[in-house]
Short mmCIF file of N, CA, C and O in Angstrom, two decimals:
data_model
loop_
_atom_site.label_atom_id
_atom_site.label_comp_id
_atom_site.label_asym_id
_atom_site.label_seq_id
_atom_site.Cartn_x
_atom_site.Cartn_y
_atom_site.Cartn_z
N MET Z 1 89.83 91.38 -117.26
CA MET Z 1 89.81 92.40 -116.37
C MET Z 1 90.93 91.59 -115.17
O MET Z 1 90.59 90.22 -114.96
N THR Z 2 91.22 92.92 -114.80
CA THR Z 2 92.39 92.48 -113.62
C THR Z 2 92.06 92.96 -112.11
O THR Z 2 91.66 94.13 -112.72
N ALA Z 3 92.14 91.91 -111.29
CA ALA Z 3 92.42 93.03 -109.90
C ALA Z 3 93.21 92.95 -109.10
O ALA Z 3 94.26 91.53 -109.21
N SER Z 4 93.93 94.05 -108.49
CA SER Z 4 94.75 94.23 -108.24
C SER Z 4 94.87 94.34 -106.45
O SER Z 4 94.20 94.76 -105.98
N PHE Z 5 95.25 92.99 -105.70
CA PHE Z 5 95.38 93.50 -104.07
C PHE Z 5 96.42 93.77 -103.78
O PHE Z 5 96.78 94.03 -102.57
N ALA Z 6 97.70 94.39 -104.17
CA ALA Z 6 98.61 95.08 -104.22
C ALA Z 6 98.29 96.51 -103.10
O ALA Z 6 97.42 97.08 -103.39
N SER Z 7 98.69 96.27 -101.78
CA SER Z 7 98.91 97.65 -100.78
C SER Z 7 99.47 98.74 -101.32
O SER Z 7 100.37 98.56 -101.89
N ALA Z 8 99.10 99.65 -100.59
CA ALA Z 8 100.19 100.69 -101.11
C ALA Z 8 101.64 100.56 -100.16
O ALA Z 8 101.29 99.94 -99.24
N PRO Z 9 102.51 100.70 -100.61
CA PRO Z 9 103.91 100.74 -100.45
C PRO Z 9 104.02 101.55 -98.69
O PRO Z 9 103.08 102.65 -98.37
N ALA Z 10 104.63 100.65 -97.59
CA ALA Z 10 104.67 101.26 -96.33
C ALA Z 10 105.36 102.04 -96.49
O ALA Z 10 106.39 102.31 -96.94
N GLU Z 11 105.24 103.01 -95.32
CA GLU Z 11 105.97 104.00 -95.09
C GLU Z 11 107.27 103.85 -94.51
O GLU Z 11 107.44 103.01 -93.64
N PRO Z 12 108.51 104.51 -95.17
CA PRO Z 12 109.48 103.94 -94.08
C PRO Z 12 109.81 104.50 -93.05
O PRO Z 12 109.00 105.58 -92.14
N ARG Z 13 110.06 103.51 -91.98
CA ARG Z 13 110.39 104.03 -90.52
C ARG Z 13 111.49 104.50 -89.81
O ARG Z 13 112.47 104.56 -90.78
N ARG Z 14 111.20 105.44 -88.95
CA ARG Z 14 111.99 106.12 -88.84
C ARG Z 14 113.52 105.32 -87.78
O ARG Z 14 112.71 104.36 -87.53
N PRO Z 15 114.80 105.53 -87.82
CA PRO Z 15 115.10 104.43 -87.01
C PRO Z 15 114.77 105.44 -85.44
O PRO Z 15 115.26 106.53 -85.22
N GLY Z 16 115.05 104.08 -84.90
CA GLY Z 16 114.57 104.62 -83.62
C GLY Z 16 113.30 105.22 -83.12
O GLY Z 16 113.22 105.18 -81.78
N ALA Z 17 112.63 104.42 -83.81
CA ALA Z 17 111.17 104.86 -83.57
C ALA Z 17 110.66 103.64 -82.54
O ALA Z 17 109.69 103.82 -81.90
N ALA Z 18 111.10 102.21 -82.54
CA ALA Z 18 110.83 101.49 -81.68
C ALA Z 18 110.86 101.73 -80.28
O ALA Z 18 110.30 101.05 -79.33
N VAL Z 19 112.35 102.47 -80.18
CA VAL Z 19 112.70 102.45 -78.74
C VAL Z 19 111.87 102.96 -77.51
O VAL Z 19 111.57 102.49 -76.98
N PRO Z 20 111.10 104.38 -78.12
CA PRO Z 20 110.07 104.53 -77.05
C PRO Z 20 109.09 103.55 -76.30
O PRO Z 20 108.34 103.64 -75.78
N ALA Z 21 108.30 103.16 -77.65
CA ALA Z 21 107.30 101.91 -77.32
C ALA Z 21 108.06 100.87 -76.72
O ALA Z 21 107.54 100.66 -75.53
N ILE Z 22 109.15 100.32 -76.68
CA ILE Z 22 109.79 99.24 -75.79
C ILE Z 22 110.07 99.94 -74.50
O ILE Z 22 109.63 98.97 -73.66
N VAL Z 23 110.07 101.53 -74.12
CA VAL Z 23 110.42 101.59 -73.15
C VAL Z 23 109.10 102.00 -72.12
O VAL Z 23 109.21 101.36 -71.17
N ALA Z 24 108.34 102.17 -72.82
CA ALA Z 24 106.56 102.61 -72.51
C ALA Z 24 106.50 101.14 -71.98
O ALA Z 24 105.83 100.98 -70.73
N GLY Z 25 106.43 99.78 -73.13
CA GLY Z 25 106.40 98.91 -72.76
C GLY Z 25 106.65 98.35 -71.24
O GLY Z 25 106.22 97.47 -70.23
N ILE Z 26 107.96 98.28 -71.23
CA ILE Z 26 108.65 97.88 -70.19
C ILE Z 26 108.00 98.47 -68.51
O ILE Z 26 108.08 97.39 -67.84
N VAL Z 27 108.12 99.55 -68.80
CA VAL Z 27 107.66 100.28 -67.78
C VAL Z 27 105.88 99.87 -66.98
O VAL Z 27 106.08 99.90 -66.19
N GLY Z 28 105.53 100.15 -68.65
CA GLY Z 28 104.00 99.80 -68.39
C GLY Z 28 103.68 98.53 -67.71
O GLY Z 28 102.95 98.46 -66.50
N ILE Z 29 104.50 97.43 -68.09
CA ILE Z 29 104.43 95.81 -67.56
C ILE Z 29 105.05 96.16 -66.21
O ILE Z 29 104.27 95.54 -65.40
N ALA Z 30 106.08 96.72 -65.69
CA ALA Z 30 106.71 96.68 -64.28
C ALA Z 30 105.65 97.38 -63.11
O ALA Z 30 105.38 96.61 -62.61
N SER Z 31 105.18 98.56 -63.86
CA SER Z 31 103.79 98.71 -62.84
C SER Z 31 102.55 98.48 -62.80
O SER Z 31 102.04 98.02 -61.81
N PHE Z 32 102.08 97.59 -64.11
CA PHE Z 32 101.42 96.93 -63.88
C PHE Z 32 101.41 95.72 -62.59
O PHE Z 32 100.56 95.61 -61.89
N LEU Z 33 102.27 95.27 -62.74
CA LEU Z 33 102.87 93.73 -61.82
C LEU Z 33 103.34 94.05 -60.46
O LEU Z 33 102.65 93.84 -59.78
N VAL Z 34 103.53 95.57 -60.25
CA VAL Z 34 103.58 95.89 -59.09
C VAL Z 34 102.23 96.76 -58.08
O VAL Z 34 102.14 96.26 -57.03
N LEU Z 35 101.49 97.23 -59.11
CA LEU Z 35 100.22 97.53 -58.43
C LEU Z 35 99.55 96.28 -58.12
O LEU Z 35 98.64 96.06 -57.42
N ILE Z 36 99.76 94.80 -59.11
CA ILE Z 36 98.65 93.76 -58.64
C ILE Z 36 99.32 93.19 -57.68
O ILE Z 36 98.64 92.39 -56.43
N LEU Z 37 100.79 93.22 -57.24
CA LEU Z 37 101.27 92.77 -55.72
C LEU Z 37 101.23 93.83 -55.18
O LEU Z 37 100.48 92.91 -53.90
N ALA Z 38 100.69 94.73 -54.97
CA ALA Z 38 100.32 95.72 -54.02
C ALA Z 38 98.79 95.35 -53.68
O ALA Z 38 98.54 95.45 -52.42
N GLY Z 39 97.94 95.40 -54.47
CA GLY Z 39 96.84 94.93 -54.63
C GLY Z 39 96.64 93.57 -54.00
O GLY Z 39 95.33 93.33 -52.70
N LEU Z 40 97.41 92.92 -53.82
CA LEU Z 40 97.06 91.24 -53.65
C LEU Z 40 97.78 91.24 -52.00
O LEU Z 40 96.93 90.61 -50.96
N THR Z 41 98.76 92.37 -51.49
CA THR Z 41 98.69 92.18 -50.54
C THR Z 41 98.12 92.48 -49.62
O THR Z 41 97.74 92.48 -48.42
N PHE Z 42 97.28 93.88 -49.87
CA PHE Z 42 96.15 94.20 -48.70
C PHE Z 42 95.26 93.42 -48.95
O PHE Z 42 94.38 93.16 -48.15
N PHE Z 43 94.81 92.66 -50.17
CA PHE Z 43 93.53 91.63 -49.97
C PHE Z 43 94.12 90.46 -49.16
O PHE Z 43 93.36 89.92 -48.17
N ALA Z 44 95.01 90.38 -48.84
CA ALA Z 44 95.75 89.03 -47.89
C ALA Z 44 95.54 89.42 -46.84
O ALA Z 44 95.90 88.92 -45.52
N LEU Z 45 96.20 90.87 -46.40
CA LEU Z 45 95.80 91.48 -44.96
C LEU Z 45 94.23 91.52 -44.82
O LEU Z 45 94.08 91.30 -43.24
N ALA Z 46 93.30 91.94 -45.74
CA ALA Z 46 92.19 91.74 -45.15
C ALA Z 46 91.80 90.64 -44.75
O ALA Z 46 90.61 90.41 -43.80
N ILE Z 47 92.08 89.27 -45.25
CA ILE Z 47 91.72 87.93 -44.70
C ILE Z 47 92.14 87.53 -43.42
O ILE Z 47 92.05 86.98 -42.85
N ALA Z 48 94.09 88.08 -43.54
CA ALA Z 48 94.58 87.39 -42.44
C ALA Z 48 94.47 87.60 -41.02
O ALA Z 48 94.52 87.07 -40.29
N PHE Z 49 94.21 89.31 -41.29
CA PHE Z 49 93.82 89.60 -39.44
C PHE Z 49 92.80 89.11 -39.22
O PHE Z 49 92.89 88.95 -37.68
N PRO Z 50 91.35 89.17 -39.76
CA PRO Z 50 90.14 88.37 -38.68
C PRO Z 50 90.71 87.22 -38.15
O PRO Z 50 89.76 86.78 -37.31
N ILE Z 51 91.17 86.29 -38.99
CA ILE Z 51 91.70 84.60 -38.90
C ILE Z 51 93.18 84.63 -37.96
O ILE Z 51 93.32 83.59 -37.53
N ALA Z 52 93.87 85.71 -37.81
CA ALA Z 52 95.61 85.07 -37.36
C ALA Z 52 95.38 84.85 -35.47
O ALA Z 52 95.65 83.46 -35.67
N VAL Z 53 94.34 85.20 -34.93
CA VAL Z 53 94.66 84.67 -33.36
C VAL Z 53 93.68 83.17 -33.28
O VAL Z 53 94.24 82.80 -32.96
N PRO Z 54 92.35 83.45 -33.83
CA PRO Z 54 91.84 81.72 -33.79
C PRO Z 54 93.06 81.05 -34.64
O PRO Z 54 92.72 80.08 -33.74
N LEU Z 55 93.49 81.19 -35.56
CA LEU Z 55 94.38 80.21 -36.22
C LEU Z 55 95.58 79.91 -35.01
O LEU Z 55 95.88 78.63 -35.27
N ALA Z 56 95.68 80.58 -34.65
CA ALA Z 56 97.30 80.47 -34.05
C ALA Z 56 96.97 80.18 -32.42
O ALA Z 56 97.52 79.13 -31.89
N ILE Z 57 95.59 80.07 -32.09
CA ILE Z 57 95.53 79.31 -31.18
C ILE Z 57 94.80 77.96 -31.51
O ILE Z 57 95.75 77.11 -30.42
N SER Z 58 94.54 77.95 -32.44
CA SER Z 58 94.13 76.08 -32.67
C SER Z 58 95.15 75.63 -32.97
O SER Z 58 95.70 74.46 -32.96
N TYR Z 59 96.13 76.45 -33.34
CA TYR Z 59 97.55 75.17 -33.39
C TYR Z 59 98.70 75.54 -32.46
O TYR Z 59 99.84 75.30 -32.14
N HIS Z 60 98.46 76.05 -31.08
CA HIS Z 60 98.80 76.47 -29.99
C HIS Z 60 100.24 77.10 -29.55
O HIS Z 60 100.74 76.64 -29.23
N VAL Z 61 100.06 78.03 -31.00
CA VAL Z 61 101.12 78.97 -30.78
C VAL Z 61 101.04 80.32 -30.37
O VAL Z 61 100.03 80.92 -29.95
N PRO Z 62 101.43 80.54 -28.84
CA PRO Z 62 101.43 81.61 -27.92
C PRO Z 62 101.57 82.93 -29.02
O PRO Z 62 102.28 83.60 -29.44
N VAL Z 63 100.43 83.59 -27.93
CA VAL Z 63 100.16 84.80 -28.76
C VAL Z 63 99.82 85.86 -27.49
O VAL Z 63 99.19 85.74 -26.84
N SER Z 64 100.55 86.69 -27.78
CA SER Z 64 100.75 87.97 -26.17
C SER Z 64 99.32 88.37 -26.76
O SER Z 64 99.06 88.86 -27.51
N ALA Z 65 99.17 89.12 -24.97
CA ALA Z 65 98.03 89.99 -25.41
C ALA Z 65 97.90 91.27 -26.32
O ALA Z 65 96.77 91.38 -27.09
N HIS Z 66 99.17 91.76 -26.75
CA HIS Z 66 99.33 92.97 -27.25
C HIS Z 66 99.19 92.44 -28.92
O HIS Z 66 98.72 93.24 -29.76
N ASP Z 67 100.24 91.39 -29.27
CA ASP Z 67 99.56 90.96 -30.80
C ASP Z 67 98.02 90.51 -31.08
O ASP Z 67 97.67 91.00 -32.04
N ALA Z 68 97.44 90.03 -29.66
CA ALA Z 68 96.08 89.68 -30.38
C ALA Z 68 95.11 90.70 -30.01
O ALA Z 68 94.47 91.30 -31.13
N ALA Z 69 95.21 92.09 -29.38
CA ALA Z 69 94.85 93.44 -29.52
C ALA Z 69 94.78 94.08 -31.06
O ALA Z 69 94.21 94.26 -31.20
N LEU Z 70 96.62 93.79 -31.20
CA LEU Z 70 96.69 94.73 -32.60
C LEU Z 70 95.87 93.43 -33.51
O LEU Z 70 95.38 94.53 -34.90
N ALA Z 71 95.81 92.76 -33.93
CA ALA Z 71 95.40 91.65 -34.68
C ALA Z 71 93.81 92.20 -34.99
O ALA Z 71 93.10 92.25 -35.69
N GLN Z 72 93.35 91.99 -33.83
CA GLN Z 72 91.77 92.46 -33.74
C GLN Z 72 91.15 94.04 -34.11
O GLN Z 72 90.32 93.97 -34.90
N GLN Z 73 92.50 94.99 -33.67
CA GLN Z 73 92.11 96.36 -34.50
C GLN Z 73 92.01 96.40 -35.62
O GLN Z 73 91.14 97.23 -36.29
N PHE Z 74 93.04 95.68 -36.10
CA PHE Z 74 93.02 95.83 -37.70
C PHE Z 74 92.20 94.57 -38.48
O PHE Z 74 91.79 94.96 -39.28
N ALA Z 75 91.66 93.61 -37.78
CA ALA Z 75 90.53 93.12 -38.57
C ALA Z 75 89.40 94.21 -38.22
O ALA Z 75 88.69 93.86 -39.51
N GLY Z 76 89.30 95.03 -37.65
CA GLY Z 76 87.84 95.86 -38.23
C GLY Z 76 88.43 96.53 -38.79
O GLY Z 76 87.30 97.14 -39.49
N ALA Z 77 89.64 96.90 -39.29
CA ALA Z 77 89.97 97.98 -40.60
C ALA Z 77 89.98 96.66 -41.68
O ALA Z 77 90.51 97.74 -43.10
N ALA Z 78 89.44 95.82 -41.84
CA ALA Z 78 89.31 95.10 -43.05
C ALA Z 78 88.92 95.62 -44.49
O ALA Z 78 89.50 95.62 -45.47
N TRP Z 79 88.04 96.65 -43.93
CA TRP Z 79 87.09 97.42 -45.11
C TRP Z 79 88.29 98.37 -45.85
O TRP Z 79 88.21 98.53 -47.27
N ALA Z 80 88.89 98.90 -45.42
CA ALA Z 80 89.89 99.57 -45.59
C ALA Z 80 90.76 99.03 -46.37
O ALA Z 80 91.33 99.32 -47.37
N PHE Z 81 91.40 98.00 -46.25
CA PHE Z 81 92.30 96.52 -46.77
C PHE Z 81 91.31 96.59 -48.34
O PHE Z 81 92.35 96.26 -49.28
N ILE Z 82 90.57 96.32 -47.90
CA ILE Z 82 89.65 95.90 -49.34
C ILE Z 82 89.64 96.99 -50.36
O ILE Z 82 89.92 96.49 -51.58
N GLY Z 83 89.51 98.15 -49.63
CA GLY Z 83 88.99 99.48 -50.08
C GLY Z 83 90.14 99.74 -51.01
O GLY Z 83 90.24 99.78 -52.30
N LEU Z 84 91.29 99.55 -50.07
CA LEU Z 84 93.03 99.60 -51.10
C LEU Z 84 93.20 98.55 -51.78
O LEU Z 84 93.94 98.82 -53.37
N ALA Z 85 92.87 97.38 -51.73
CA ALA Z 85 93.48 96.60 -52.70
C ALA Z 85 92.26 96.26 -54.03
O ALA Z 85 93.15 96.34 -55.66
N VAL Z 86 90.77 97.20 -53.79
CA VAL Z 86 90.14 97.52 -54.86
C VAL Z 86 90.94 98.57 -55.75
O VAL Z 86 91.13 98.70 -57.34
N ALA Z 87 91.29 99.62 -55.22
CA ALA Z 87 92.04 100.61 -55.56
C ALA Z 87 93.19 100.71 -56.65
O ALA Z 87 93.54 100.74 -58.02
N PHE Z 88 93.67 99.51 -55.66
CA PHE Z 88 95.25 98.62 -56.73
C PHE Z 88 95.07 98.04 -57.53
O PHE Z 88 95.51 98.16 -58.51
N PHE Z 89 93.82 97.66 -57.70
CA PHE Z 89 93.59 96.88 -59.19
C PHE Z 89 93.19 97.35 -60.04
O PHE Z 89 93.34 97.26 -61.44
N ALA Z 90 91.98 98.46 -59.55
CA ALA Z 90 91.68 99.38 -60.61
C ALA Z 90 92.91 100.28 -61.19
O ALA Z 90 92.91 100.75 -62.66
N ALA Z 91 93.87 100.36 -60.34
CA ALA Z 91 95.02 101.52 -61.01
C ALA Z 91 95.52 100.34 -61.94
O ALA Z 91 96.07 101.14 -62.86
N SER Z 92 95.57 99.19 -61.67
CA SER Z 92 97.06 98.30 -62.38
C SER Z 92 95.94 98.05 -63.88
O SER Z 92 96.73 97.85 -65.04
N ILE Z 93 94.55 98.15 -63.84
CA ILE Z 93 93.92 97.79 -65.10
C ILE Z 93 94.08 99.00 -65.78
O ILE Z 93 94.53 98.83 -67.11
N GLY Z 94 94.06 100.47 -65.20
CA GLY Z 94 94.39 101.62 -65.86
C GLY Z 94 95.47 101.66 -66.81
O GLY Z 94 95.62 102.18 -67.63
N VAL Z 95 96.59 101.50 -65.79
CA VAL Z 95 97.89 101.21 -66.14
C VAL Z 95 98.13 100.24 -67.45
O VAL Z 95 98.80 101.01 -68.45
N LEU Z 96 97.79 99.16 -67.68
CA LEU Z 96 97.92 98.07 -68.67
C LEU Z 96 96.85 98.63 -70.08
O LEU Z 96 97.29 98.31 -70.71
N VAL Z 97 95.47 99.52 -69.98
CA VAL Z 97 95.09 100.18 -70.94
C VAL Z 97 95.83 100.83 -71.73
O VAL Z 97 95.92 101.00 -72.87
N LEU Z 98 96.59 102.12 -70.59
CA LEU Z 98 97.48 102.82 -70.85
C LEU Z 98 99.15 102.41 -71.85
O LEU Z 98 99.38 103.11 -72.65
N THR Z 99 99.21 101.77 -71.04
CA THR Z 99 100.74 100.99 -71.68
C THR Z 99 100.14 100.22 -73.24
O THR Z 99 100.89 100.77 -74.33
N ILE Z 100 99.09 99.96 -73.08
CA ILE Z 100 98.98 99.44 -74.81
C ILE Z 100 98.27 100.23 -75.84
O ILE Z 100 98.83 99.81 -76.84
N ARG Z 101 97.53 101.26 -75.24
CA ARG Z 101 97.39 102.51 -75.94
C ARG Z 101 98.65 103.39 -76.20
O ARG Z 101 98.83 103.58 -77.25
N ALA Z 102 99.55 103.35 -75.30
CA ALA Z 102 101.44 103.87 -75.75
C ALA Z 102 101.88 103.18 -76.67
O ALA Z 102 102.04 103.68 -77.64
N ILE Z 103 101.97 101.79 -76.85
CA ILE Z 103 102.84 101.11 -77.90
C ILE Z 103 102.00 100.49 -78.88
O ILE Z 103 102.86 99.87 -79.83
N SER Z 104 100.20 100.78 -78.98
CA SER Z 104 99.64 100.27 -80.02
C SER Z 104 100.25 100.87 -80.88
O SER Z 104 100.16 102.26 -80.94
N PRO Z 105 100.52 100.80 -82.59
CA PRO Z 105 100.35 101.36 -83.80
C PRO Z 105 99.47 102.50 -83.92
O PRO Z 105 98.18 102.34 -83.38
N GLU Z 106 99.73 103.83 -84.25
CA GLU Z 106 98.50 104.89 -84.63
C GLU Z 106 97.71 104.26 -85.71
O GLU Z 106 98.47 103.91 -86.37
N PRO Z 107 96.47 104.38 -85.68
CA PRO Z 107 95.85 104.31 -87.03
C PRO Z 107 96.07 104.71 -88.16
O PRO Z 107 96.05 106.46 -87.82
N ARG Z 108 95.96 104.45 -89.32
CA ARG Z 108 96.19 105.21 -90.36
C ARG Z 108 94.86 105.23 -91.17
O ARG Z 108 94.19 104.82 -90.84
N ASP Z 109 94.87 106.47 -91.64
CA ASP Z 109 93.60 107.15 -92.11
C ASP Z 109 93.89 107.02 -93.72
O ASP Z 109 94.24 106.95 -93.96
#
């Protein structure tokens, strides 16, 4: 009695079939990185505005009244920056999932 572990012969690939997957991968990774960078930027702004004036004063950096008022105004909107950061992080995860789905080989039945 013999058992054969040989699998079915692989289907021949079409020439150039990898090009769309490579393009989708490059575009997807670039989009993911840009969205992560935007999310980190908005997160940093949410942190920076509330501490900008006290930090500048502690290091004896001259701050004009206009700059202090502007920083205080943006510090009140820190929740908006956090919301934008979360939205960009969620979008980056979505792009990553769609990129993986686009470049993965299709399941065979």
